[in-house]
Amino acid sequence: MTSPLVSIVVPCFNEAECLATLHARLTAVGRSVASDGYEILFVNDGSRDDSWAMMEALAAEDPHLVAVNLSRNHGHQLALTAGLDLCRGDLILIIDADLQDPPELLGAMLEMMRREGADVVYGLRRSRAGDSAFKRATAHGFYRLLASATDVDIPLDTGDFRLMTRRALNVLLAMPEQARFIRGMVAWIGFKQVPLPYDRDERFAGNSKYPIGKMVRFAFDALTSFSSVPLKLASHAGLALSFGSLLIVAYILYGWATGRSAPGWTSVMLVVVVLGAVQMFVLGLMGEYIGRLYSQAKQRPLYIVQAVTGGLERPTPRLGQRADAIANSDNPGGSGTLPSR
Ligand code: UDP
Ligand code: MG
């Protein structure tokens, strides 16, 4: 049996200063863990510096390197999706271009995957020396807020740095949603996923490509893709207001019965309080329907079958994804051509 092909997928935006060192370190890692069976995919996400020229030059020298140029800046998660779509590996490593996540951990990840029989080994940030106090604090708060707002078990303090199997990747690629929060989508897939704790380094060169605006959008995508709590706020408020309005109505009627309220006050107050509660409630009801429409629009598989055992040959599920079926039908890996999808 041939050894599995390892793909290393790297989204790059204005990373010219990092590329040469990144390529050298990835090549060393690829050679040590997979001898000839590795490929590196650099995805140029509309960089405005020399990144693409450098990628072309590196790819001309190195048959292991595939350079992909996107038409414009599509954002980290979509650049990563492009690379994942085009890679051919049986095992896939996702890593940033700035060397904050040490590529040398690939060996340990492969070993852990084998030992644990896992489909995903994800890097768990034990420390993040290279990140600003502001970034650390907001990330810390954000991952905990997200965890409280969703049922999906999205691991805390984890980026996209991870190793995954082809069958897990194929399920990920079968999710056609537009707003992609990939670390959450991978968690959603299921199978066995295990953490590998590591210390995050400083950026090798240049500045973060995630200014505050992009960070906020990313957080918003995550929250709205994995939680309908914000949509349901109105229905919670409506419910609370309905109970509250009962008390207020009692108070208003008490004033009216004892003749203490000014003329007209009772009727105006009753209309305001009751209508307010009804409106909130109806808004909340709409939120519930919009939430359902939204989750339908995401078109995720309804479930994913990991294995079936016993009995006669069973049909492939129609509404869900059968992981082995996807794994066998698509991208066998190492075929020497780019997949057509
Ligand atoms: N990136 C990208 N497109 C963007 C922004 C970032 O492909 O629009 C890449 C970037 O080149 C890097 C990765 O996404 O490889 C993570 O970005 P960065 O390291 O700047 O984020 P940080 O570590 O500061 O959160
Ligand atoms: Mg970084």
mmCIF file of C-alpha atoms and ligand atoms in Angstrom:
data_model
loop_
_atom_site.group_PDB
_atom_site.id
_atom_site.type_symbol
_atom_site.label_atom_id
_atom_site.label_comp_id
_atom_site.label_asym_id
_atom_site.label_seq_id
_atom_site.Cartn_x
_atom_site.Cartn_y
_atom_site.Cartn_z
ATOM 1 C CA MET A 1 0.000 0.000 0.000
ATOM 2 C CA THR A 2 1.308 3.451 -0.836
ATOM 3 C CA SER A 3 1.646 5.965 1.970
ATOM 4 C CA PRO A 4 -1.040 8.638 2.176
ATOM 5 C CA LEU A 5 -0.583 11.899 0.332
ATOM 6 C CA VAL A 6 -0.392 14.855 2.713
ATOM 7 C CA SER A 7 -1.675 18.238 1.506
ATOM 8 C CA ILE A 8 -0.670 21.416 3.298
ATOM 9 C CA VAL A 9 -3.097 24.254 2.545
ATOM 10 C CA VAL A 10 -2.127 27.874 3.234
ATOM 11 C CA PRO A 11 -4.283 30.962 2.570
ATOM 12 C CA CYS A 12 -2.052 34.005 1.962
ATOM 13 C CA PHE A 13 -2.901 37.698 1.928
ATOM 14 C CA ASN A 14 0.034 40.118 1.591
ATOM 15 C CA GLU A 15 2.477 37.577 3.001
ATOM 16 C CA ALA A 16 5.435 38.157 0.632
ATOM 17 C CA GLU A 17 7.845 38.524 3.560
ATOM 18 C CA CYS A 18 6.844 35.152 4.990
ATOM 19 C CA LEU A 19 6.654 33.027 1.843
ATOM 20 C CA ALA A 20 10.304 31.991 1.384
ATOM 21 C CA THR A 21 10.770 30.900 5.003
ATOM 22 C CA LEU A 22 7.298 29.356 5.075
ATOM 23 C CA HIS A 23 8.074 27.336 1.949
ATOM 24 C CA ALA A 24 11.424 26.186 3.335
ATOM 25 C CA ARG A 25 9.931 25.080 6.657
ATOM 26 C CA LEU A 26 6.938 23.355 5.053
ATOM 27 C CA THR A 27 9.231 21.559 2.620
ATOM 28 C CA ALA A 28 11.443 20.315 5.457
ATOM 29 C CA VAL A 29 8.370 19.103 7.344
ATOM 30 C CA GLY A 30 6.844 17.505 4.246
ATOM 31 C CA ARG A 31 10.066 15.638 3.473
ATOM 32 C CA SER A 32 10.499 14.397 7.011
ATOM 33 C CA VAL A 33 6.978 13.066 7.526
ATOM 34 C CA ALA A 34 5.847 12.081 4.050
ATOM 35 C CA SER A 35 9.056 11.696 1.990
ATOM 36 C CA ASP A 36 7.659 12.241 -1.506
ATOM 37 C CA GLY A 37 3.985 12.059 -0.684
ATOM 38 C CA TYR A 38 3.183 15.656 0.067
ATOM 39 C CA GLU A 39 1.943 18.770 -1.710
ATOM 40 C CA ILE A 40 1.821 22.381 -0.599
ATOM 41 C CA LEU A 41 -0.988 24.680 -1.764
ATOM 42 C CA PHE A 42 -0.467 28.418 -1.480
ATOM 43 C CA VAL A 43 -3.680 30.329 -2.153
ATOM 44 C CA ASN A 44 -3.055 33.972 -3.006
ATOM 45 C CA ASP A 45 -6.091 35.833 -1.707
ATOM 46 C CA GLY A 46 -5.811 38.959 -3.862
ATOM 47 C CA SER A 47 -2.568 40.169 -2.283
ATOM 48 C CA ARG A 48 -1.431 43.679 -3.165
ATOM 49 C CA ASP A 49 2.253 42.942 -2.544
ATOM 50 C CA ASP A 50 4.638 40.559 -4.375
ATOM 51 C CA SER A 51 3.080 37.393 -2.965
ATOM 52 C CA TRP A 52 1.837 36.043 -6.300
ATOM 53 C CA ALA A 53 5.109 36.664 -8.147
ATOM 54 C CA MET A 54 6.967 34.899 -5.348
ATOM 55 C CA MET A 55 4.557 31.967 -5.385
ATOM 56 C CA GLU A 56 4.987 31.567 -9.133
ATOM 57 C CA ALA A 57 8.759 31.645 -8.766
ATOM 58 C CA LEU A 58 8.709 29.085 -5.942
ATOM 59 C CA ALA A 59 6.295 26.823 -7.838
ATOM 60 C CA ALA A 60 8.521 26.902 -10.920
ATOM 61 C CA GLU A 61 11.322 25.396 -8.817
ATOM 62 C CA ASP A 62 9.336 22.994 -6.678
ATOM 63 C CA PRO A 63 7.042 20.341 -8.181
ATOM 64 C CA HIS A 64 5.461 19.842 -4.735
ATOM 65 C CA LEU A 65 4.114 23.381 -4.666
ATOM 66 C CA VAL A 66 0.763 24.340 -6.189
ATOM 67 C CA ALA A 67 0.132 28.096 -6.329
ATOM 68 C CA VAL A 68 -3.455 29.274 -6.706
ATOM 69 C CA ASN A 69 -4.343 32.884 -7.531
ATOM 70 C CA LEU A 70 -7.796 34.140 -6.593
ATOM 71 C CA SER A 71 -9.323 36.922 -8.680
ATOM 72 C CA ARG A 72 -9.473 39.323 -5.722
ATOM 73 C CA ASN A 73 -9.447 39.332 -1.946
ATOM 74 C CA HIS A 74 -12.195 36.936 -0.902
ATOM 75 C CA GLY A 75 -11.255 36.721 2.774
ATOM 76 C CA HIS A 76 -9.408 34.135 4.831
ATOM 77 C CA GLN A 77 -12.178 31.536 5.081
ATOM 78 C CA LEU A 78 -12.997 31.531 1.365
ATOM 79 C CA ALA A 79 -9.333 31.458 0.330
ATOM 80 C CA LEU A 80 -8.935 28.476 2.607
ATOM 81 C CA THR A 81 -12.011 26.842 1.054
ATOM 82 C CA ALA A 82 -10.501 27.282 -2.428
ATOM 83 C CA GLY A 83 -7.320 25.526 -1.306
ATOM 84 C CA LEU A 84 -9.241 22.710 0.371
ATOM 85 C CA ASP A 85 -11.336 22.249 -2.764
ATOM 86 C CA LEU A 86 -8.265 21.923 -4.976
ATOM 87 C CA CYS A 87 -6.032 19.797 -2.765
ATOM 88 C CA ARG A 88 -5.737 16.079 -3.460
ATOM 89 C CA GLY A 89 -4.354 14.721 -0.191
ATOM 90 C CA ASP A 90 -5.616 11.856 1.909
ATOM 91 C CA LEU A 91 -4.594 13.851 4.963
ATOM 92 C CA ILE A 92 -4.896 17.604 4.960
ATOM 93 C CA LEU A 93 -3.073 20.152 7.128
ATOM 94 C CA ILE A 94 -4.484 23.685 7.367
ATOM 95 C CA ILE A 95 -2.015 26.338 8.476
ATOM 96 C CA ASP A 96 -1.622 30.129 8.364
ATOM 97 C CA ALA A 97 1.100 31.744 6.284
ATOM 98 C CA ASP A 98 2.639 33.746 9.118
ATOM 99 C CA LEU A 99 4.246 30.770 10.934
ATOM 100 C CA GLN A 100 2.416 31.551 14.182
ATOM 101 C CA ASP A 101 1.494 27.895 14.223
ATOM 102 C CA PRO A 102 4.663 25.767 13.999
ATOM 103 C CA PRO A 103 4.442 23.467 10.947
ATOM 104 C CA GLU A 104 6.888 21.107 12.674
ATOM 105 C CA LEU A 105 3.927 19.889 14.772
ATOM 106 C CA LEU A 106 2.684 17.955 11.740
ATOM 107 C CA GLY A 107 4.675 14.899 12.841
ATOM 108 C CA ALA A 108 3.060 14.938 16.273
ATOM 109 C CA MET A 109 -0.377 15.483 14.701
ATOM 110 C CA LEU A 110 0.026 12.502 12.361
ATOM 111 C CA GLU A 111 1.196 10.356 15.241
ATOM 112 C CA MET A 112 -1.743 11.435 17.406
ATOM 113 C CA MET A 113 -4.216 10.841 14.578
ATOM 114 C CA ARG A 114 -2.889 7.314 14.124
ATOM 115 C CA ARG A 115 -2.755 6.530 17.825
ATOM 116 C CA GLU A 116 -6.240 7.872 18.604
ATOM 117 C CA GLY A 117 -7.891 6.754 15.390
ATOM 118 C CA ALA A 118 -9.108 10.342 15.007
ATOM 119 C CA ASP A 119 -10.384 12.122 11.914
ATOM 120 C CA VAL A 120 -9.322 15.565 13.112
ATOM 121 C CA VAL A 121 -6.380 16.692 15.239
ATOM 122 C CA TYR A 122 -6.748 20.380 16.048
ATOM 123 C CA GLY A 123 -4.198 22.727 17.547
ATOM 124 C CA LEU A 124 -5.260 24.012 20.959
ATOM 125 C CA ARG A 125 -3.607 27.319 21.833
ATOM 126 C CA ARG A 126 -2.036 26.873 25.254
ATOM 127 C CA SER A 127 -0.464 30.321 25.045
ATOM 128 C CA ARG A 128 -0.454 33.017 22.376
ATOM 129 C CA ALA A 129 2.723 34.938 22.929
ATOM 130 C CA GLY A 130 2.579 36.629 19.578
ATOM 131 C CA ASP A 131 -0.881 38.154 19.908
ATOM 132 C CA SER A 132 -1.692 41.519 21.467
ATOM 133 C CA ALA A 133 -3.442 41.684 24.837
ATOM 134 C CA PHE A 134 -6.476 43.104 23.031
ATOM 135 C CA LYS A 135 -6.604 40.193 20.575
ATOM 136 C CA ARG A 136 -6.185 37.646 23.367
ATOM 137 C CA ALA A 137 -8.923 39.214 25.482
ATOM 138 C CA THR A 138 -11.443 39.560 22.647
ATOM 139 C CA ALA A 139 -10.742 36.027 21.383
ATOM 140 C CA HIS A 140 -11.086 34.643 24.908
ATOM 141 C CA GLY A 141 -14.450 36.357 25.392
ATOM 142 C CA PHE A 142 -15.680 35.554 21.897
ATOM 143 C CA TYR A 143 -15.102 31.790 22.027
ATOM 144 C CA ARG A 144 -16.899 31.592 25.365
ATOM 145 C CA LEU A 145 -19.828 33.675 24.142
ATOM 146 C CA LEU A 146 -20.080 31.477 21.057
ATOM 147 C CA ALA A 147 -19.997 28.310 23.173
ATOM 148 C CA SER A 148 -22.875 29.587 25.304
ATOM 149 C CA ALA A 149 -24.961 30.466 22.252
ATOM 150 C CA THR A 150 -24.667 27.248 20.247
ATOM 151 C CA ASP A 151 -25.289 23.530 20.657
ATOM 152 C CA VAL A 152 -22.327 22.604 18.460
ATOM 153 C CA ASP A 153 -19.284 21.645 20.491
ATOM 154 C CA ILE A 154 -16.848 24.167 19.043
ATOM 155 C CA PRO A 155 -13.545 23.805 20.912
ATOM 156 C CA LEU A 156 -12.352 26.912 22.779
ATOM 157 C CA ASP A 157 -9.116 28.711 21.843
ATOM 158 C CA THR A 158 -8.712 26.900 18.556
ATOM 159 C CA GLY A 159 -7.973 28.328 15.130
ATOM 160 C CA ASP A 160 -8.001 26.634 11.761
ATOM 161 C CA PHE A 161 -4.613 24.987 12.373
ATOM 162 C CA ARG A 162 -5.536 21.320 12.138
ATOM 163 C CA LEU A 163 -4.942 18.011 10.424
ATOM 164 C CA MET A 164 -7.934 16.195 8.968
ATOM 165 C CA THR A 165 -8.710 13.066 7.000
ATOM 166 C CA ARG A 166 -10.090 13.066 3.479
ATOM 167 C CA ARG A 167 -13.462 11.766 4.603
ATOM 168 C CA ALA A 168 -13.837 14.628 7.108
ATOM 169 C CA LEU A 169 -12.750 17.119 4.446
ATOM 170 C CA ASN A 170 -15.240 15.741 1.934
ATOM 171 C CA VAL A 171 -18.063 16.276 4.407
ATOM 172 C CA LEU A 172 -16.833 19.831 4.968
ATOM 173 C CA LEU A 173 -16.764 20.438 1.217
ATOM 174 C CA ALA A 174 -20.308 19.072 0.938
ATOM 175 C CA MET A 175 -21.533 22.030 3.012
ATOM 176 C CA PRO A 176 -22.340 24.719 0.458
ATOM 177 C CA GLU A 177 -23.045 27.582 2.871
ATOM 178 C CA GLN A 178 -21.749 31.021 1.960
ATOM 179 C CA ALA A 179 -20.819 32.404 5.370
ATOM 180 C CA ARG A 180 -18.100 29.958 6.322
ATOM 181 C CA PHE A 181 -16.765 29.667 9.856
ATOM 182 C CA ILE A 182 -14.587 26.689 9.070
ATOM 183 C CA ARG A 183 -13.401 25.791 12.580
ATOM 184 C CA GLY A 184 -17.067 25.566 13.618
ATOM 185 C CA MET A 185 -18.095 23.619 10.518
ATOM 186 C CA VAL A 186 -15.365 21.045 11.173
ATOM 187 C CA ALA A 187 -16.580 20.669 14.764
ATOM 188 C CA TRP A 188 -20.126 20.217 13.438
ATOM 189 C CA ILE A 189 -19.065 17.247 11.262
ATOM 190 C CA GLY A 190 -18.437 14.970 14.236
ATOM 191 C CA PHE A 191 -16.192 11.861 14.088
ATOM 192 C CA LYS A 192 -13.380 11.686 16.595
ATOM 193 C CA GLN A 193 -11.638 15.050 17.006
ATOM 194 C CA VAL A 194 -8.732 15.426 19.421
ATOM 195 C CA PRO A 195 -6.756 18.474 20.594
ATOM 196 C CA LEU A 196 -2.996 18.899 20.446
ATOM 197 C CA PRO A 197 -1.953 21.679 22.876
ATOM 198 C CA TYR A 198 0.776 23.993 21.579
ATOM 199 C CA ASP A 199 2.247 27.438 22.149
ATOM 200 C CA ARG A 200 1.505 30.014 19.498
ATOM 201 C CA ASP A 201 4.540 31.919 18.216
ATOM 202 C CA GLU A 202 4.833 35.473 17.058
ATOM 203 C CA ARG A 203 4.133 36.364 13.484
ATOM 204 C CA PHE A 204 7.285 35.703 11.413
ATOM 205 C CA ALA A 205 6.993 39.017 9.542
ATOM 206 C CA GLY A 206 4.481 41.749 8.706
ATOM 207 C CA ASN A 207 1.312 42.679 10.564
ATOM 208 C CA SER A 208 -1.911 40.847 11.263
ATOM 209 C CA LYS A 209 -4.158 40.654 8.210
ATOM 210 C CA TYR A 210 -7.167 40.704 10.503
ATOM 211 C CA PRO A 211 -7.875 44.350 11.318
ATOM 212 C CA ILE A 212 -10.706 45.031 13.744
ATOM 213 C CA GLY A 213 -13.336 45.312 10.973
ATOM 214 C CA LYS A 214 -12.538 41.849 9.582
ATOM 215 C CA MET A 215 -12.433 40.426 13.098
ATOM 216 C CA VAL A 216 -15.899 41.736 13.903
ATOM 217 C CA ARG A 217 -17.307 40.378 10.640
ATOM 218 C CA PHE A 218 -15.688 37.008 11.335
ATOM 219 C CA ALA A 219 -17.187 36.896 14.834
ATOM 220 C CA PHE A 220 -20.577 37.889 13.465
ATOM 221 C CA ASP A 221 -20.424 35.165 10.798
ATOM 222 C CA ALA A 222 -19.578 32.626 13.474
ATOM 223 C CA LEU A 223 -22.395 33.667 15.756
ATOM 224 C CA THR A 224 -25.046 33.850 13.044
ATOM 225 C CA SER A 225 -23.926 30.591 11.387
ATOM 226 C CA PHE A 226 -23.984 28.594 14.575
ATOM 227 C CA SER A 227 -26.616 30.194 16.741
ATOM 228 C CA SER A 228 -30.128 31.518 16.308
ATOM 229 C CA VAL A 229 -30.042 33.033 19.794
ATOM 230 C CA PRO A 230 -29.820 36.612 18.414
ATOM 231 C CA LEU A 231 -32.954 35.970 16.320
ATOM 232 C CA LYS A 232 -34.751 34.598 19.322
ATOM 233 C CA LEU A 233 -33.972 37.595 21.527
ATOM 234 C CA ALA A 234 -37.234 39.234 20.420
ATOM 235 C CA SER A 235 -39.329 36.249 21.439
ATOM 236 C CA HIS A 236 -37.646 36.116 24.856
ATOM 237 C CA ALA A 237 -38.192 39.858 25.270
ATOM 238 C CA GLY A 238 -41.810 39.423 24.123
ATOM 239 C CA LEU A 239 -42.416 36.725 26.679
ATOM 240 C CA ALA A 240 -40.846 38.750 29.486
ATOM 241 C CA LEU A 241 -42.803 41.814 28.426
ATOM 242 C CA SER A 242 -46.067 39.853 28.355
ATOM 243 C CA PHE A 243 -45.575 38.761 31.959
ATOM 244 C CA GLY A 244 -44.460 42.233 32.958
ATOM 245 C CA SER A 245 -47.445 43.808 31.242
ATOM 246 C CA LEU A 246 -49.820 41.688 33.308
ATOM 247 C CA LEU A 247 -48.457 43.379 36.432
ATOM 248 C CA ILE A 248 -48.609 46.796 34.832
ATOM 249 C CA VAL A 249 -52.189 46.172 33.660
ATOM 250 C CA ALA A 250 -53.143 45.244 37.226
ATOM 251 C CA TYR A 251 -51.575 48.478 38.451
ATOM 252 C CA ILE A 252 -53.378 50.549 35.792
ATOM 253 C CA LEU A 253 -56.733 48.950 36.610
ATOM 254 C CA TYR A 254 -56.114 49.525 40.311
ATOM 255 C CA GLY A 255 -55.585 53.243 39.592
ATOM 256 C CA TRP A 256 -58.770 53.346 37.546
ATOM 257 C CA ALA A 257 -60.856 51.494 40.189
ATOM 258 C CA THR A 258 -59.696 53.781 42.984
ATOM 259 C CA GLY A 259 -60.288 56.820 40.797
ATOM 260 C CA ARG A 260 -56.746 58.112 41.273
ATOM 261 C CA SER A 261 -55.570 58.230 37.679
ATOM 262 C CA ALA A 262 -56.020 61.232 35.393
ATOM 263 C CA PRO A 263 -58.780 60.915 32.771
ATOM 264 C CA GLY A 264 -57.554 59.158 29.616
ATOM 265 C CA TRP A 265 -54.393 57.732 31.264
ATOM 266 C CA THR A 266 -55.868 54.276 31.763
ATOM 267 C CA SER A 267 -56.863 53.704 28.149
ATOM 268 C CA VAL A 268 -53.605 55.112 26.735
ATOM 269 C CA MET A 269 -51.466 53.025 29.089
ATOM 270 C CA LEU A 270 -53.410 49.848 28.376
ATOM 271 C CA VAL A 271 -52.966 50.279 24.615
ATOM 272 C CA VAL A 272 -49.231 51.026 24.914
ATOM 273 C CA VAL A 273 -48.428 48.141 27.242
ATOM 274 C CA VAL A 274 -50.530 45.482 25.556
ATOM 275 C CA LEU A 275 -49.562 46.433 22.012
ATOM 276 C CA GLY A 276 -45.873 46.593 22.975
ATOM 277 C CA ALA A 277 -45.998 43.051 24.307
ATOM 278 C CA VAL A 278 -47.955 41.753 21.314
ATOM 279 C CA GLN A 279 -45.539 43.365 18.860
ATOM 280 C CA MET A 280 -42.479 41.892 20.552
ATOM 281 C CA PHE A 281 -44.126 38.523 20.611
ATOM 282 C CA VAL A 282 -44.978 38.621 16.909
ATOM 283 C CA LEU A 283 -41.439 39.778 16.070
ATOM 284 C CA GLY A 284 -40.113 36.838 18.029
ATOM 285 C CA LEU A 285 -42.453 34.498 16.164
ATOM 286 C CA MET A 286 -41.090 35.816 12.863
ATOM 287 C CA GLY A 287 -37.574 35.326 14.216
ATOM 288 C CA GLU A 288 -38.362 31.662 14.785
ATOM 289 C CA TYR A 289 -39.502 31.231 11.178
ATOM 290 C CA ILE A 290 -36.581 33.199 9.761
ATOM 291 C CA GLY A 291 -34.253 31.036 11.845
ATOM 292 C CA ARG A 292 -35.757 27.916 10.294
ATOM 293 C CA LEU A 293 -35.545 29.388 6.802
ATOM 294 C CA TYR A 294 -31.925 30.272 7.428
ATOM 295 C CA SER A 295 -30.938 26.849 8.638
ATOM 296 C CA GLN A 296 -32.719 25.334 5.619
ATOM 297 C CA ALA A 297 -30.938 27.760 3.296
ATOM 298 C CA LYS A 298 -27.547 26.605 4.594
ATOM 299 C CA GLN A 299 -28.250 23.199 3.010
ATOM 300 C CA ARG A 300 -26.049 21.266 5.364
ATOM 301 C CA PRO A 301 -26.361 17.488 5.246
ATOM 302 C CA LEU A 302 -28.991 16.427 7.788
ATOM 303 C CA TYR A 303 -26.706 13.845 9.376
ATOM 304 C CA ILE A 304 -23.464 12.053 8.651
ATOM 305 C CA VAL A 305 -23.163 8.297 8.885
ATOM 306 C CA GLN A 306 -19.755 7.199 10.112
ATOM 307 C CA ALA A 307 -20.251 3.438 9.652
ATOM 308 C CA VAL A 308 -22.947 0.835 9.120
ATOM 309 C CA THR A 309 -22.475 -2.695 10.330
ATOM 310 C CA GLY A 310 -24.383 -5.966 9.957
ATOM 311 C CA GLY A 311 -27.315 -6.994 7.756
ATOM 312 C CA LEU A 312 -27.513 -6.928 4.011
ATOM 313 C CA GLU A 313 -26.060 -4.238 1.813
ATOM 314 C CA ARG A 314 -27.829 -0.999 2.717
ATOM 315 C CA PRO A 315 -28.650 1.850 0.391
ATOM 316 C CA THR A 316 -26.699 5.067 0.707
ATOM 317 C CA PRO A 317 -28.711 7.601 2.722
ATOM 318 C CA ARG A 318 -30.385 10.204 0.532
ATOM 319 C CA LEU A 319 -30.699 13.196 2.831
ATOM 320 C CA GLY A 320 -27.513 12.720 4.802
ATOM 321 C CA GLN A 321 -23.911 12.055 3.937
ATOM 322 C CA ARG A 322 -22.315 8.680 4.215
ATOM 323 C CA ALA A 323 -18.718 9.428 4.980
ATOM 324 C CA ASP A 324 -17.213 6.303 3.391
ATOM 325 C CA ALA A 325 -19.293 6.776 0.255
ATOM 326 C CA ILE A 326 -18.080 10.338 -0.153
ATOM 327 C CA ALA A 327 -14.548 9.319 0.627
ATOM 328 C CA ASN A 328 -14.556 6.620 -2.030
ATOM 329 C CA SER A 329 -16.426 8.417 -4.763
ATOM 330 C CA ASP A 330 -14.478 11.634 -4.881
ATOM 331 C CA ASN A 331 -10.829 12.672 -5.021
ATOM 332 C CA PRO A 332 -9.053 9.408 -4.280
ATOM 333 C CA GLY A 333 -5.930 11.452 -3.708
ATOM 334 C CA GLY A 334 -2.550 11.175 -5.323
ATOM 335 C CA SER A 335 -4.065 10.749 -8.762
ATOM 336 C CA GLY A 336 -1.754 13.322 -10.292
ATOM 337 C CA THR A 337 -4.452 15.606 -11.668
ATOM 338 C CA LEU A 338 -6.465 18.351 -10.107
ATOM 339 C CA PRO A 339 -9.991 17.235 -9.202
ATOM 340 C CA SER A 340 -12.711 18.520 -11.492
ATOM 341 C CA ARG A 341 -15.040 19.841 -8.768
HETATM 342 N N1 UDP B 1 -5.658 35.853 5.204
HETATM 343 C C1 UDP B 1 -6.244 35.686 3.957
HETATM 344 N N2 UDP B 1 -7.151 36.623 3.515
HETATM 345 C C2 UDP B 1 -7.491 37.711 4.275
HETATM 346 C C3 UDP B 1 -6.925 37.829 5.564
HETATM 347 C C4 UDP B 1 -6.005 36.891 6.000
HETATM 348 O O1 UDP B 1 -5.955 34.730 3.246
HETATM 349 O O2 UDP B 1 -8.298 38.506 3.806
HETATM 350 C C5 UDP B 1 -4.688 34.840 5.676
HETATM 351 C C6 UDP B 1 -3.352 35.379 6.155
HETATM 352 O O3 UDP B 1 -2.451 35.541 5.080
HETATM 353 C C7 UDP B 1 -2.917 34.306 7.126
HETATM 354 C C8 UDP B 1 -4.221 33.820 7.710
HETATM 355 O O4 UDP B 1 -5.246 34.241 6.815
HETATM 356 O O5 UDP B 1 -2.294 33.217 6.461
HETATM 357 C C9 UDP B 1 -4.488 34.374 9.094
HETATM 358 O O6 UDP B 1 -4.302 35.779 9.113
HETATM 359 P P1 UDP B 1 -3.439 36.510 10.237
HETATM 360 O O7 UDP B 1 -2.296 35.654 10.636
HETATM 361 O O8 UDP B 1 -3.095 37.881 9.767
HETATM 362 O O9 UDP B 1 -4.504 36.597 11.405
HETATM 363 P P2 UDP B 1 -4.181 36.618 12.972
HETATM 364 O O10 UDP B 1 -3.222 35.510 13.263
HETATM 365 O O11 UDP B 1 -3.616 37.956 13.250
HETATM 366 O O12 UDP B 1 -5.524 36.404 13.585
HETATM 367 MG MG MG B 2 -1.536 35.091 12.375
#
